mmCIF file of C-alpha atoms (C1' of nucleotides) in Angstrom:
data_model
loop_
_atom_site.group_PDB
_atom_site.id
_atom_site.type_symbol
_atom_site.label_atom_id
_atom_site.label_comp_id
_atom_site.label_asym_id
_atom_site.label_seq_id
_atom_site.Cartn_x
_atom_site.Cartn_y
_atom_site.Cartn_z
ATOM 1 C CA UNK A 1 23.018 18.361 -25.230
ATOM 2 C CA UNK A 2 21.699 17.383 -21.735
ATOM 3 C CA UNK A 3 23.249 18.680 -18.977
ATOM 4 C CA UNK A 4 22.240 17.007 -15.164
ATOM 5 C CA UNK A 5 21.665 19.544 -12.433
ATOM 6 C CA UNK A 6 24.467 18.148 -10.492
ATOM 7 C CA UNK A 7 22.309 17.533 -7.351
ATOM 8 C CA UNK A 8 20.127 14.968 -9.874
ATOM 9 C CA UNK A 9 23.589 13.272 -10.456
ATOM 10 C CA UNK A 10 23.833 12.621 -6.538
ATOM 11 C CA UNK A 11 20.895 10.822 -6.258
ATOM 12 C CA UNK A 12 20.901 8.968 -9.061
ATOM 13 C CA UNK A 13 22.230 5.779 -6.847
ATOM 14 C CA UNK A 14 20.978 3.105 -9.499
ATOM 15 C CA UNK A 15 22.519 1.688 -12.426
ATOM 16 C CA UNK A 16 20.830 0.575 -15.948
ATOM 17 C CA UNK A 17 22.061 -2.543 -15.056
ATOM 18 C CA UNK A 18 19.783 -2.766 -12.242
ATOM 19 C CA UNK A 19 16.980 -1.658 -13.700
ATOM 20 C CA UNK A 20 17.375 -4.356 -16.687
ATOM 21 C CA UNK A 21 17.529 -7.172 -14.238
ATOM 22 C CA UNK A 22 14.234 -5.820 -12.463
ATOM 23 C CA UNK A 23 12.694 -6.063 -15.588
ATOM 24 C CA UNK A 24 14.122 -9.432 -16.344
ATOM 25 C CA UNK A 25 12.612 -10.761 -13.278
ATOM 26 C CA UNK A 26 9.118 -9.161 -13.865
ATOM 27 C CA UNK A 27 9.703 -11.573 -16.958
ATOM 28 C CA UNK A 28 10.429 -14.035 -15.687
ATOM 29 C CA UNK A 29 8.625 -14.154 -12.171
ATOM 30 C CA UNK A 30 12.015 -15.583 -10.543
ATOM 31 C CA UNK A 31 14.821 -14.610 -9.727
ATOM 32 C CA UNK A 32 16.539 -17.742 -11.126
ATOM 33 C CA UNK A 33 15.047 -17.720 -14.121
ATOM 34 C CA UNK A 34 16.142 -14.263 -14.925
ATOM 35 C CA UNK A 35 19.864 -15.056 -14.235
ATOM 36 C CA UNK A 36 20.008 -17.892 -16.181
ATOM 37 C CA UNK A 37 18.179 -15.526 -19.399
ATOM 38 C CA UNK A 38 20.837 -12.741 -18.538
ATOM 39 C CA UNK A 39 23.926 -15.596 -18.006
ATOM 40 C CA UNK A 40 24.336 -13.974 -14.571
ATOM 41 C CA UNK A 41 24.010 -15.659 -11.014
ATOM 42 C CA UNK A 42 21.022 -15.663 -8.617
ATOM 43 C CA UNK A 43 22.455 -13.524 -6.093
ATOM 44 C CA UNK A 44 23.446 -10.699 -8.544
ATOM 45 C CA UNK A 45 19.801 -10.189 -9.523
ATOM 46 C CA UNK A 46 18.518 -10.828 -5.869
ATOM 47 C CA UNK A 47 21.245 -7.932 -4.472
ATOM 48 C CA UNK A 48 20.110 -5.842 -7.140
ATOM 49 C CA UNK A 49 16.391 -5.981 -6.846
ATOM 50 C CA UNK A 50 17.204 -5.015 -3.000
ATOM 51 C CA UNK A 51 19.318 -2.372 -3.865
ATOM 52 C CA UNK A 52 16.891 -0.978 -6.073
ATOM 53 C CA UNK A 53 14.180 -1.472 -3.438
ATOM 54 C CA UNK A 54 16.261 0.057 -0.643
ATOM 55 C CA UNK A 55 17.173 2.926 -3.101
ATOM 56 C CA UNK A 56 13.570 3.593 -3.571
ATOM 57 C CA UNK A 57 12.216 2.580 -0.147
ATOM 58 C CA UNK A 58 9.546 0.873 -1.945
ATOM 59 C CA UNK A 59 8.984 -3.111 -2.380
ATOM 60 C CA UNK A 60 8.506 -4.406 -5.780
ATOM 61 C CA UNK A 61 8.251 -8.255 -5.827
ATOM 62 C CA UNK A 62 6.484 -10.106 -3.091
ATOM 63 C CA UNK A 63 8.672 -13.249 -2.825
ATOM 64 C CA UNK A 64 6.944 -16.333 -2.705
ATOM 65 C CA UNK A 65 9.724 -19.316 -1.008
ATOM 66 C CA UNK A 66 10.486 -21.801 -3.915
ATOM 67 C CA UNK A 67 7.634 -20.109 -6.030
ATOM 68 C CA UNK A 68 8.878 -17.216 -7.761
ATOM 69 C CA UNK A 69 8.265 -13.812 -7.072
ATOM 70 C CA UNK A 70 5.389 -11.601 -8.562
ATOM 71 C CA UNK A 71 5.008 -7.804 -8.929
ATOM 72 C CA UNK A 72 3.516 -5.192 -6.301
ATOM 73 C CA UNK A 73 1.020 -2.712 -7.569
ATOM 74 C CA UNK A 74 4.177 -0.339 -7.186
ATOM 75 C CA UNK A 75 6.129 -2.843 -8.877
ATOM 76 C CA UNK A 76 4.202 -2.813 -11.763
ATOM 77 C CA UNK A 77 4.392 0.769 -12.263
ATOM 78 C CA UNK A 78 8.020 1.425 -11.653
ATOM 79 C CA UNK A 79 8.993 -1.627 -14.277
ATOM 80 C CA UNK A 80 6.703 0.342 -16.755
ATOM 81 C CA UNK A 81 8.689 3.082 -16.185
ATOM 82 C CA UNK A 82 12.077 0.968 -16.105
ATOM 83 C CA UNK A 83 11.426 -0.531 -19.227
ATOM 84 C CA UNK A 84 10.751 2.959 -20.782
ATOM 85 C CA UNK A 85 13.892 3.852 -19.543
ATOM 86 C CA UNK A 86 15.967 0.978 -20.819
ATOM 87 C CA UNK A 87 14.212 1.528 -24.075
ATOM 88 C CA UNK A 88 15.578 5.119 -24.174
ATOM 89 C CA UNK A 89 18.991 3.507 -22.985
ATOM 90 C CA UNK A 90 18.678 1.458 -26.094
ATOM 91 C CA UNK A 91 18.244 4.148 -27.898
ATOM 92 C CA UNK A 92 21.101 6.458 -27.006
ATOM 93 C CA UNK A 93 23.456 3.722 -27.616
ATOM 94 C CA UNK A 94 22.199 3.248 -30.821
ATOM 95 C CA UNK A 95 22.242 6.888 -31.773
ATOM 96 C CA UNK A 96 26.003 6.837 -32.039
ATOM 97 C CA UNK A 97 26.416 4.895 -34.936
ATOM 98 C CA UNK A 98 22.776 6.384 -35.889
ATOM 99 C CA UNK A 99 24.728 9.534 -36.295
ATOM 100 C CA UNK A 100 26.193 7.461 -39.639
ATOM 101 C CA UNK A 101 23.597 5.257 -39.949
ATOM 102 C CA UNK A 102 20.139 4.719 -39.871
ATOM 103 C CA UNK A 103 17.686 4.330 -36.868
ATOM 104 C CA UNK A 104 17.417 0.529 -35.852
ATOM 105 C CA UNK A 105 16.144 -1.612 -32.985
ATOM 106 C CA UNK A 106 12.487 -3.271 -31.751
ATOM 107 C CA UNK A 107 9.509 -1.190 -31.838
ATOM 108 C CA UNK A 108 7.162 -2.664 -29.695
ATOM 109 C CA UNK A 109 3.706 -1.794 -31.777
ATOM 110 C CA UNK A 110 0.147 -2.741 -30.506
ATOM 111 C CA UNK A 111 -2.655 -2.170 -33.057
ATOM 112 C CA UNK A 112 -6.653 -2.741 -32.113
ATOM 113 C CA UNK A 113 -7.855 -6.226 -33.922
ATOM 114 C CA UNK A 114 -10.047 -4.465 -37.068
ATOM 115 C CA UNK A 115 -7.653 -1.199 -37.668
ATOM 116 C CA UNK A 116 -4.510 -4.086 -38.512
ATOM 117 C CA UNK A 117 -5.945 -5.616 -41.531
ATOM 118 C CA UNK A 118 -6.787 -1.850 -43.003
ATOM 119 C CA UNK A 119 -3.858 0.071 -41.857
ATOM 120 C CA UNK A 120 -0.881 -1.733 -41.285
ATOM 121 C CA UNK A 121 0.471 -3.563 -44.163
ATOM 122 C CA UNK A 122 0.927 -0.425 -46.202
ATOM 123 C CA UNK A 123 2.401 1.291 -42.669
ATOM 124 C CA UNK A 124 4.784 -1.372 -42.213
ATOM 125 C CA UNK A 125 5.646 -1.410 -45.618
ATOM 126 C CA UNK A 126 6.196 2.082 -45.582
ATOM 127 C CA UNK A 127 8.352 1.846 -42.448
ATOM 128 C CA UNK A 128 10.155 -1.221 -44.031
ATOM 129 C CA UNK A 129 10.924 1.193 -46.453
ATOM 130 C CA UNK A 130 12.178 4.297 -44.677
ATOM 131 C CA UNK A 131 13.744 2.408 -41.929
ATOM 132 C CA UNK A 132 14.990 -0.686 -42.976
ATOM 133 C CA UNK A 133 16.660 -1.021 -39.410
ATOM 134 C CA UNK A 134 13.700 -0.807 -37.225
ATOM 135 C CA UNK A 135 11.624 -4.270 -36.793
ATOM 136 C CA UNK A 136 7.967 -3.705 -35.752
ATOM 137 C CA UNK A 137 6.721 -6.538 -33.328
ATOM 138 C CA UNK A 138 3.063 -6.617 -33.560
ATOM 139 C CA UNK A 139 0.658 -7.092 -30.811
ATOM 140 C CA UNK A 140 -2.945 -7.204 -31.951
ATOM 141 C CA UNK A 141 -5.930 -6.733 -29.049
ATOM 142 C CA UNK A 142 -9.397 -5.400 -27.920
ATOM 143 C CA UNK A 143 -8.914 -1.934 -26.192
ATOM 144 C CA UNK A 144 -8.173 -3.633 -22.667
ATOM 145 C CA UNK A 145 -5.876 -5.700 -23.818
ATOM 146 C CA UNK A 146 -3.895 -2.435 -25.898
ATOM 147 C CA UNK A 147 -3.919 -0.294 -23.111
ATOM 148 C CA UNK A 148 -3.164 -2.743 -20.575
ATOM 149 C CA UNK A 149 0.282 -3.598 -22.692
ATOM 150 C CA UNK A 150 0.799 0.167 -22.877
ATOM 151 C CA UNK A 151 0.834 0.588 -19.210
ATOM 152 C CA UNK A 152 2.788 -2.677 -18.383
ATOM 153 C CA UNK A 153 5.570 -0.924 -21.014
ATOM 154 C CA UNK A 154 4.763 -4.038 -23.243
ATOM 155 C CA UNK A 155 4.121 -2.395 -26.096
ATOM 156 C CA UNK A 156 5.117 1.155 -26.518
ATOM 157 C CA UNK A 157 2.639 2.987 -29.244
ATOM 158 C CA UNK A 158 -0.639 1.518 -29.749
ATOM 159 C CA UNK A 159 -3.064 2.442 -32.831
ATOM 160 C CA UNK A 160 -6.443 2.281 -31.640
ATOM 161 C CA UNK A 161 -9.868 3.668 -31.512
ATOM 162 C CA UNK A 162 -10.340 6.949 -28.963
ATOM 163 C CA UNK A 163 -13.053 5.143 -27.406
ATOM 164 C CA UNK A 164 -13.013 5.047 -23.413
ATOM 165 C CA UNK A 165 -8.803 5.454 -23.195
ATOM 166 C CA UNK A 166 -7.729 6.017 -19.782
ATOM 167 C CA UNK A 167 -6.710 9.691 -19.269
ATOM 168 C CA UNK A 168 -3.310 8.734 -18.532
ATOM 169 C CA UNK A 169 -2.664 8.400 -21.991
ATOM 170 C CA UNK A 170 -1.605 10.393 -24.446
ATOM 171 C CA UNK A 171 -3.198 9.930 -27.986
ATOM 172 C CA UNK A 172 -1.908 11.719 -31.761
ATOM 173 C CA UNK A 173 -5.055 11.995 -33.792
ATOM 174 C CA UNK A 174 -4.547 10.369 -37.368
ATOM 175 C CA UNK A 175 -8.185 10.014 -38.776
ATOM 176 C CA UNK A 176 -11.075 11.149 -37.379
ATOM 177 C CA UNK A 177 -14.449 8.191 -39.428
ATOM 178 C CA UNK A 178 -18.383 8.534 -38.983
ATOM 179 C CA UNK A 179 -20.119 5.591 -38.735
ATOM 180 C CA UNK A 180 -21.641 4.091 -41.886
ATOM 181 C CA UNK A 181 -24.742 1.732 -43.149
ATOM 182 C CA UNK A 182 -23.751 -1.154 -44.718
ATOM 183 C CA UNK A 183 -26.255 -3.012 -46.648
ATOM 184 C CA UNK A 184 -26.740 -5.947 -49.381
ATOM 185 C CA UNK A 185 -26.256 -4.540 -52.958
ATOM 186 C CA UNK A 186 -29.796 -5.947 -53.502
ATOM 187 C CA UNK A 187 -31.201 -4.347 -49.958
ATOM 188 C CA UNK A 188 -34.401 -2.177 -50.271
ATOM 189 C CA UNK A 189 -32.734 1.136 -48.787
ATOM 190 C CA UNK A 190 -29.284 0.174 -50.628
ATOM 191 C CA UNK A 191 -30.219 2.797 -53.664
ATOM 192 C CA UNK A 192 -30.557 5.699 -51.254
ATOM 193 C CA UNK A 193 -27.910 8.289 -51.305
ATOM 194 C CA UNK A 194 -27.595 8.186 -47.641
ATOM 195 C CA UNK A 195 -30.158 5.712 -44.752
ATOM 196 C CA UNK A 196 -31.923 7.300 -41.632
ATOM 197 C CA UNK A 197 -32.011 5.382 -38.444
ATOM 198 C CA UNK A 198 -35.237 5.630 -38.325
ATOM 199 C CA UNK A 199 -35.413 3.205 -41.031
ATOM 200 C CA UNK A 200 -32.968 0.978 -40.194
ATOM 201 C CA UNK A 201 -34.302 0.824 -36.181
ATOM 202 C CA UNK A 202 -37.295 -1.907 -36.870
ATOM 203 C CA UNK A 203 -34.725 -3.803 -38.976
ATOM 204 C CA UNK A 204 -32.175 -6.844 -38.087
ATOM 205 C CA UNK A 205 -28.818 -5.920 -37.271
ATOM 206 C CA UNK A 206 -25.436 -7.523 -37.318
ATOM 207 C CA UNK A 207 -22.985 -6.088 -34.523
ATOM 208 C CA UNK A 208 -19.378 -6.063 -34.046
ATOM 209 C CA UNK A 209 -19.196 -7.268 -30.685
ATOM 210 C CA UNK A 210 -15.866 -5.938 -29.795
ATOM 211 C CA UNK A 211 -15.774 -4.416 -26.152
ATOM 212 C CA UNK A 212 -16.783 -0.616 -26.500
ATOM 213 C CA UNK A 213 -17.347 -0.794 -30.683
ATOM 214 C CA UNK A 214 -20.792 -2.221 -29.395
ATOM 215 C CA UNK A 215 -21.584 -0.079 -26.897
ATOM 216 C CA UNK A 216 -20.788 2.806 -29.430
ATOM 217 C CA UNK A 217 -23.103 1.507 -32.275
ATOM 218 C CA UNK A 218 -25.826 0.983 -29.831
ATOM 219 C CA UNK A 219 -25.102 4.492 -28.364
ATOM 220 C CA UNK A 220 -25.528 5.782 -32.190
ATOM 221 C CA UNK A 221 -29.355 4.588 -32.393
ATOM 222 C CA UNK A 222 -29.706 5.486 -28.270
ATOM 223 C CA UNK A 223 -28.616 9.045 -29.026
ATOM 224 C CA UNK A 224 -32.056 9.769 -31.322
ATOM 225 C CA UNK A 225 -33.908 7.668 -28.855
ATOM 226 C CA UNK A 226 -33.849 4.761 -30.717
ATOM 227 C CA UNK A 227 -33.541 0.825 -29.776
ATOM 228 C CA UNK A 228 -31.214 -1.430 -32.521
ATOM 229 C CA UNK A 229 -32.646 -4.960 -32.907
ATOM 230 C CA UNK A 230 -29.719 -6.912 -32.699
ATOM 231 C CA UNK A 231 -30.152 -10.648 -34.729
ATOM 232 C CA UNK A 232 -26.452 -11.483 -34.747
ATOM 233 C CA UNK A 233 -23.561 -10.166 -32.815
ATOM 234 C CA UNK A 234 -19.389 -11.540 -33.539
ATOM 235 C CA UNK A 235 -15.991 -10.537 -32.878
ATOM 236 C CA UNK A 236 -15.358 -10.839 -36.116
ATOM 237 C CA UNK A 237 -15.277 -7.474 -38.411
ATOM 238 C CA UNK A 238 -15.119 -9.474 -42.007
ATOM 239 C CA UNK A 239 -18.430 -12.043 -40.538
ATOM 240 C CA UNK A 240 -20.363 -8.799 -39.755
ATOM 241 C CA UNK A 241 -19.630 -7.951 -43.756
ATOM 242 C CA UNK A 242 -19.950 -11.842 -44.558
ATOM 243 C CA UNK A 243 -23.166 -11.366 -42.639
ATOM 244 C CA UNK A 244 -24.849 -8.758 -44.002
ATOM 245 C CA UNK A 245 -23.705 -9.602 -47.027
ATOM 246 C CA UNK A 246 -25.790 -12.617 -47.377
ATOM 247 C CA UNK A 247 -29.050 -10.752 -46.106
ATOM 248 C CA UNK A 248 -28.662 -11.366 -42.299
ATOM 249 C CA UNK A 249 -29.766 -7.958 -41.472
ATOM 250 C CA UNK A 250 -27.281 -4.252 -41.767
ATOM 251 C CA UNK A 251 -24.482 -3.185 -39.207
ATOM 252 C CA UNK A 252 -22.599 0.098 -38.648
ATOM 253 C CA UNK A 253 -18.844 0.181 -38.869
ATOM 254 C CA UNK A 254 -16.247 3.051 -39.474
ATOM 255 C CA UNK A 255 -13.445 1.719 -41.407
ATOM 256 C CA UNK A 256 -14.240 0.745 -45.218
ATOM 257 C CA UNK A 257 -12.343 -2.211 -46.691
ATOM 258 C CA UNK A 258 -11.677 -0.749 -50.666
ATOM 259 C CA UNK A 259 -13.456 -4.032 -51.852
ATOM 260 C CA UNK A 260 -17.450 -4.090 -52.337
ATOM 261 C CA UNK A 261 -17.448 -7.568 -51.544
ATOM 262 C CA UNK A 262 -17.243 -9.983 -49.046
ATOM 263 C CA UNK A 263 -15.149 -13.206 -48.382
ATOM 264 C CA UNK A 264 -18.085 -15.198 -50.275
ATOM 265 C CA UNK A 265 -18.144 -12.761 -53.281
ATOM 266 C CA UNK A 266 -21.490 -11.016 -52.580
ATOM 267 C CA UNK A 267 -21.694 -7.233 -53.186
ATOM 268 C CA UNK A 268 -21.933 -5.009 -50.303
ATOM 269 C CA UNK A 269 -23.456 -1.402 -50.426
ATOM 270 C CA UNK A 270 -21.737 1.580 -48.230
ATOM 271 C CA UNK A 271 -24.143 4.334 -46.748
ATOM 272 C CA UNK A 272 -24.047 7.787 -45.229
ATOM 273 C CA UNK A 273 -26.053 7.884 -41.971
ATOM 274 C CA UNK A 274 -28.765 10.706 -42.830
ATOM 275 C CA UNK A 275 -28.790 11.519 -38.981
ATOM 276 C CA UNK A 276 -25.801 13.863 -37.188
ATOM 277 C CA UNK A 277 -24.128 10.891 -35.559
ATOM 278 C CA UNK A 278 -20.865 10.758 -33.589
ATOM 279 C CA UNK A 279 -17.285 10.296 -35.728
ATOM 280 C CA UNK A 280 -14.621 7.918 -33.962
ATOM 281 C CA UNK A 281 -11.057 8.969 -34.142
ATOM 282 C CA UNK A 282 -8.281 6.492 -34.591
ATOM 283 C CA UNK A 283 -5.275 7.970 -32.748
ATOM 284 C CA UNK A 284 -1.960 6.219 -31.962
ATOM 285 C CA UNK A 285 -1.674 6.014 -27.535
ATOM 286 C CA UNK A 286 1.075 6.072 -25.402
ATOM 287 C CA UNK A 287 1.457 6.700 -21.873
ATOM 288 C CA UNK A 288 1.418 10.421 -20.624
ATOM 289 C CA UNK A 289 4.562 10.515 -18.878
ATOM 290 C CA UNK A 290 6.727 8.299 -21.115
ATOM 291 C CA UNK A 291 9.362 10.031 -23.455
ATOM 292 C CA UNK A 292 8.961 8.386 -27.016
ATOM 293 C CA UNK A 293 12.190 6.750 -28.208
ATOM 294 C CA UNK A 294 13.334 8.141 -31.919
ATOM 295 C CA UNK A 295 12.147 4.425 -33.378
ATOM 296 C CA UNK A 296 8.859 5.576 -31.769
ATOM 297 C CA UNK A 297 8.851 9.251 -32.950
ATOM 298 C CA UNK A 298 10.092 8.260 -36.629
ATOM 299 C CA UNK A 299 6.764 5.387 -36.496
ATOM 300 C CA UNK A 300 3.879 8.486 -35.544
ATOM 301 C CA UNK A 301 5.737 10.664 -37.635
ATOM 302 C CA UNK A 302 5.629 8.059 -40.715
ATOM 303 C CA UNK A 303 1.812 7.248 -39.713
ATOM 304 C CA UNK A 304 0.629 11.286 -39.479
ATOM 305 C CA UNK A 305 2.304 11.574 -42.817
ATOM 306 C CA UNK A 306 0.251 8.351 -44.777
ATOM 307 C CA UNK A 307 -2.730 7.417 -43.055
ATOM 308 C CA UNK A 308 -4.914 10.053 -44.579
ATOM 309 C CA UNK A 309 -3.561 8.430 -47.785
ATOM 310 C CA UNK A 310 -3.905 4.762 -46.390
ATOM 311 C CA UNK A 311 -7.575 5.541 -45.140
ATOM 312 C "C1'" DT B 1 45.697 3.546 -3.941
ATOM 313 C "C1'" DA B 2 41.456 3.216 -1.652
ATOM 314 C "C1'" DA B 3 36.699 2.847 -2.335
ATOM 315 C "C1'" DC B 4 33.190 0.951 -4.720
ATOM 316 C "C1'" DC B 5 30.674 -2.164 -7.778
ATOM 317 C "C1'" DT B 6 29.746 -6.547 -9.817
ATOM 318 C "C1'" DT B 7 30.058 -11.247 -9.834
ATOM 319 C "C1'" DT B 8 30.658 -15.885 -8.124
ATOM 320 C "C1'" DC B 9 30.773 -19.416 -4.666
ATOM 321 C "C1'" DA B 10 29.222 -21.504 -0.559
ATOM 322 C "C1'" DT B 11 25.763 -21.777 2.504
ATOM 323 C "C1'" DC B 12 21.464 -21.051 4.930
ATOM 324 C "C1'" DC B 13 16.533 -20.901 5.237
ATOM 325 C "C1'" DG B 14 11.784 -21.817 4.249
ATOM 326 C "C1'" DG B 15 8.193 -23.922 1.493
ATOM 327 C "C1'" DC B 16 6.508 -27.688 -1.363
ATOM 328 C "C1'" DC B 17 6.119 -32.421 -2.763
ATOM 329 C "C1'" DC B 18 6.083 -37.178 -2.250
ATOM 330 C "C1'" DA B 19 7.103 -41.750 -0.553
ATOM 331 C "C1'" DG B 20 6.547 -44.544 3.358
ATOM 332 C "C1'" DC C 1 1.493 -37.461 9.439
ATOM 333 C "C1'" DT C 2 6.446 -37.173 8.867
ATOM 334 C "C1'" DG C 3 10.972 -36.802 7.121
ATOM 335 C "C1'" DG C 4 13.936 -36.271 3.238
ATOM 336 C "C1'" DG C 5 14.813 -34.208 -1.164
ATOM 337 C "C1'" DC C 6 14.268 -30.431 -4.116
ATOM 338 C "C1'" DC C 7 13.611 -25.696 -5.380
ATOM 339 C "C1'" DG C 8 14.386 -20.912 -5.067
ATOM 340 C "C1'" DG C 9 15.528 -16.542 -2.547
ATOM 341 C "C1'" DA C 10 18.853 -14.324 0.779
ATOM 342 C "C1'" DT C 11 23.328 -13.451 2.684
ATOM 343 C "C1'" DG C 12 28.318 -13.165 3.493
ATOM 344 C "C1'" DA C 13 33.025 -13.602 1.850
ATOM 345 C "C1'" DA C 14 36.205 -13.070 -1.684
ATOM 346 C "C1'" DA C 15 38.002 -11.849 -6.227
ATOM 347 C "C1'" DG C 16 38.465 -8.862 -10.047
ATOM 348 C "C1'" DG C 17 37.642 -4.587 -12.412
ATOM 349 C "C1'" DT C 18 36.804 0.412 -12.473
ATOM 350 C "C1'" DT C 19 37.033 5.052 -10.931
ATOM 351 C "C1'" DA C 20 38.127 9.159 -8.403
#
DNA sequence: TAACCTTTCATCCGGCCCAG
DNA sequence: CTGGGCCGGATGAAAGGTTA
């Protein structure tokens, strides 16, 4: 049970109402536009948005005359924080009939671009499966793009990479992968039991050119003062395996597809590094001062409980 | 029952666009 | 360049509902 100090009931001069239809016109960018999405009028949302504004002393839209309105830098933040709110508004609502029923509602998920393929589709089935109630809307990105959409209250939970995260956030380690050699079944070294950089230095290299994943590969040769020779770089994590599959040179990558081989069928060799190198963790991120909502709990609870399994 | 909140309607104001 | 039309935000009055 929650009980409010009764001064925090006194100031509390703002409604959930008002706080949706701040959000709505964040949206939107207009005040217009957000009444007709709501079915509400235009002066409704406009009083609100200066109630809330005169509530909090603060502005958060700079109105532009027959252009719309866009967020302040405070704006941004406080419909972050709205929208966490409104989430956990969502949430108590739906915990009543929860109480007979089971959890339900949107999870907002965002998942870094090479972890989806590998992690998610047994995750979601698993969630599919223990809570048939909760739909899991999916935005895939680079690490700017995740936490932006964490901070913005886009997305809620993101699974992604510990690799540069803001401090603000909070991150739930789930798997902690070292970097690995992967070679051409018919590649010289590809018989070791494990490949030193050393050896692999002079050769070409194929790198996953994702913002931060190449600065940490690099960072793995720079570390025992040594310089990768870089032939081909891509986005794309299965072209690196197409890649080196065909004998365009080795890469690094953490996570390990269970196949050997790639799109075009040739056979791909996985490697120890012989060197002490540093391990990545994958860790599910949400902002430091936002409450979880239960369809967010139940998701890191379900993902601490299978991705060892899933890895 | 009074106070308050929400909503709608009518209207005003300012900026943009475009035809002349 | 100018004036009219359009768009979109702001404001005030009034009505209806809720709450203390």
């Amino acid at each position: 049970m929650i009980i409010f100090p009764t001064g925090s009931i006194n100031i509390m001069q703002y409604t959930l109402r008002q706080l949706a239809y701040l959000v709505a016109v964040a949206d939107h960018g207009s005040v217009t536009a957000a009444a007709n999405a709501l079915y509400t009028s235009q002066p409704g949302i406009s009083s609100a948005i200066a109630q809330l504004e005169a509530q909090f002393g603060l502005q958060f839209f700079i109105r532009h005359h027959a252009k719309g309105v866009s967020l302040t830098p405070a704006g941004q933040s406080f419909v972050a924080a709205a929208r966490n709110l409104l989430a956990h508004a969502e949430d108590l609502s739906q915990h009543a009939s929860a109480l007979s029923q089971s959890l339900q509602g949107n999870l907002e998920l965002g998942c870094f671009t090479t972890i989806a393929p590998i992690f998610l589709p047994r995750l979601l089935a698993a969630m599919r499966e223990d809570y048939p109630d909760i739909s899991v809307r999916l935005h895939e990105g680079d690490t700017e793009q995740l936490q932006q959409a964490l901070l913005s209250g886009q997305t809620e939970l993101a699974l992604l990479y510990d690799l540069d995260l803001a401090p603000s956030l909070y991150r739930q380690t789930l798997q902690t992968v070292l970097p690995y050699v992967l070679l051409p079944a018919a590649h010289p070294l590809a018989g070791q039991v494990a490949v030193s950089l050393q050896d692999l230095a002079p050769l070409p290299m194929v790198l996953l050119d994702l913002p931060h994943s190449r600065e940490y590969f690099l960072s793995v040769f720079r570390l025992q003062g040594l310089e990768a020779r870089v032939r081909h770089k891509t986005v794309n994590f299965e072209l690196v395996r197409g890649l080196v599959a065909a004998g365009n040179g080795y890469a690094l990558l953490n996570l390990r597809p269970q196949t050997p081989q790639s799109y075009a069928g040739d056979q791909l060799v996985c490697l120890p590094i012989v060197e002490e190198v540093p391990a990545l963790n994958i860790v599910l991120a949400w902002p430091q001062e936002l409450r979880l909502t239960r369809r967010a709990e139940a998701f890191v609870t379900l993902c601490e409980r299978s991705i060892s399994r899933l890895g």
